[in-house]
Phi, psi and omega in degrees: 000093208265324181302359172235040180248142176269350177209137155332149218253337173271340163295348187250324181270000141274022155262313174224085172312326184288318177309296179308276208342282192310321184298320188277335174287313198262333167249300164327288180266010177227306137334323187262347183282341160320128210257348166286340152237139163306124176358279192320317208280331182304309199276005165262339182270318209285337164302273184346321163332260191308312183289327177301315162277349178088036190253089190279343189323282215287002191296297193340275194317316194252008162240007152265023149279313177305302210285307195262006179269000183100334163298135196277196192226015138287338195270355182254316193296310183310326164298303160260020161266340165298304188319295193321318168299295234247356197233332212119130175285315174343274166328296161319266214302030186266288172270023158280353222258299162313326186255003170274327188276329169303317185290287194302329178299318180241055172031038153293128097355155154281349196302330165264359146269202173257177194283158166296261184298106193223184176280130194284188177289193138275139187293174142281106180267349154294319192275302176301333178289314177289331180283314196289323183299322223249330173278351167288326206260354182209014164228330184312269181332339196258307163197115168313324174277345177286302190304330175289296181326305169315289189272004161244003195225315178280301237260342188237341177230304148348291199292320189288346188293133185281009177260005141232146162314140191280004184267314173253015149262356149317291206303324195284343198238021149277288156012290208290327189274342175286305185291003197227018177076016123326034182342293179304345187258004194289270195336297155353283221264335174301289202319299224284323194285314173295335178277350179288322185129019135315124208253171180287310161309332162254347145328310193294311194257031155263002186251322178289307216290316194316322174316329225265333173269341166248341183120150168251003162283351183312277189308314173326308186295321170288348197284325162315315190293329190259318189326295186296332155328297198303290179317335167283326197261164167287131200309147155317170167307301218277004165225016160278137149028079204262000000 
């Protein structure tokens, strides 16, 4: 499947043949064909990825992949308005910068974007008392402005935007956080992500596809950190005991 090599195959091969080999076997013909995550769900961690580190070279290819995989160009401006928090503004407008030419080549509008403002999701207000209280109780004394900005800005507002779903903007920001080493902040947002409808089985093959795009001490360092997620939460029906 060479439509999912991001540079020509002869281009890669006068540099690294072994590289073009692993790239048409291993990814091409093997990593996207894996059946626990779906295209769409691939091309949202390998965006989540790329943007998270700032790797703009591979943006072009994958986010005109993303686009022909069924993600909408509202569900990608979201991704990276999700980012600019959890990666960095920088990083966002590195890629608003790739994806505004992806857009005018294939006549995206703003008309197909999402609103600045739009009517959010409804909180869990429950769920929100308890994160603000246990991050007032371990960052308040440290900065009072990260925890306000944190609670009027990701968790009340961010999080509530309807033009992704929370189940993949979770993905998008275990994704972000795997690739970018960020182990401590993993346990949190993996629990928020499986209760969003992230499954264990796609947990797993969200750590192979991530080697392949991040590095595998990347993937490595998180497998303790979900391991203990896993071991904390209660099992599914389909793998308890019959």
């Amino acid at each position: 499947m060479k439509e999912l090599l991001p540079f020509p195959g002869q281009e890669v091969r006068g540099v690294s043949p072994a590289l073009e080999k692993y790239t048409l076997d291993l990814i091409a013909g093997n990593l996207w064909k894996r059946p626990d995550l779906s295209p769409r769900d691939r091309s949202i961690v390998t965006l989540s990825v790329l943007i998270a580190r700032n790797q703009t070279i591979e943006m072009p290819h994958y986010f005109n992949l993303a686009l022909d995989s069924g993600l909408k160009p509202a569900e990608l401006s979201e991704i990276i308005t999700h980012l600019a928090f959890y990666a960095g503004w920088s990083n966002a407008l590195s890629a608003v910068a790739i994806l505004k030419g992806i857009f005018a080549r294939r006549d995206i509008g703003l008309d197909q974007l999402p609103q600045a403002c739009p009517d959010l999701l409804p909180l869990d207000q429950a769920a929100e008392e308890r994160r603000a209280t246990a991050v007032q109780e371990s960052a308040g004394p440290i900065s009072p402005g990260l925890v306000q900005f944190t609670r009027e800005l990701l968790f009340t507002n961010l999080w509530l935007r309807p033009g992704l779903a929370p189940r993949d903007r979770s993905l998008v920001t275990v994704s972000a956080l795997i690739a970018n080493g960020q182990a401590a902040q993993i346990p949190f947002h993996l629990n928020k992500a499986m209760d969003n409808g992230l499954t264990r089985a796609q947990v797993s093959e969200l750590l192979t596809h991530i080697a392949f795009y991040a590095g595998w001490p990347n993937a490595f360092s998180a497998v303790p950190v979900v391991k203990g997620v896993f071991e904390n939460r209660p099992k599914p029906p389909s793998e308890k005991p019959k």
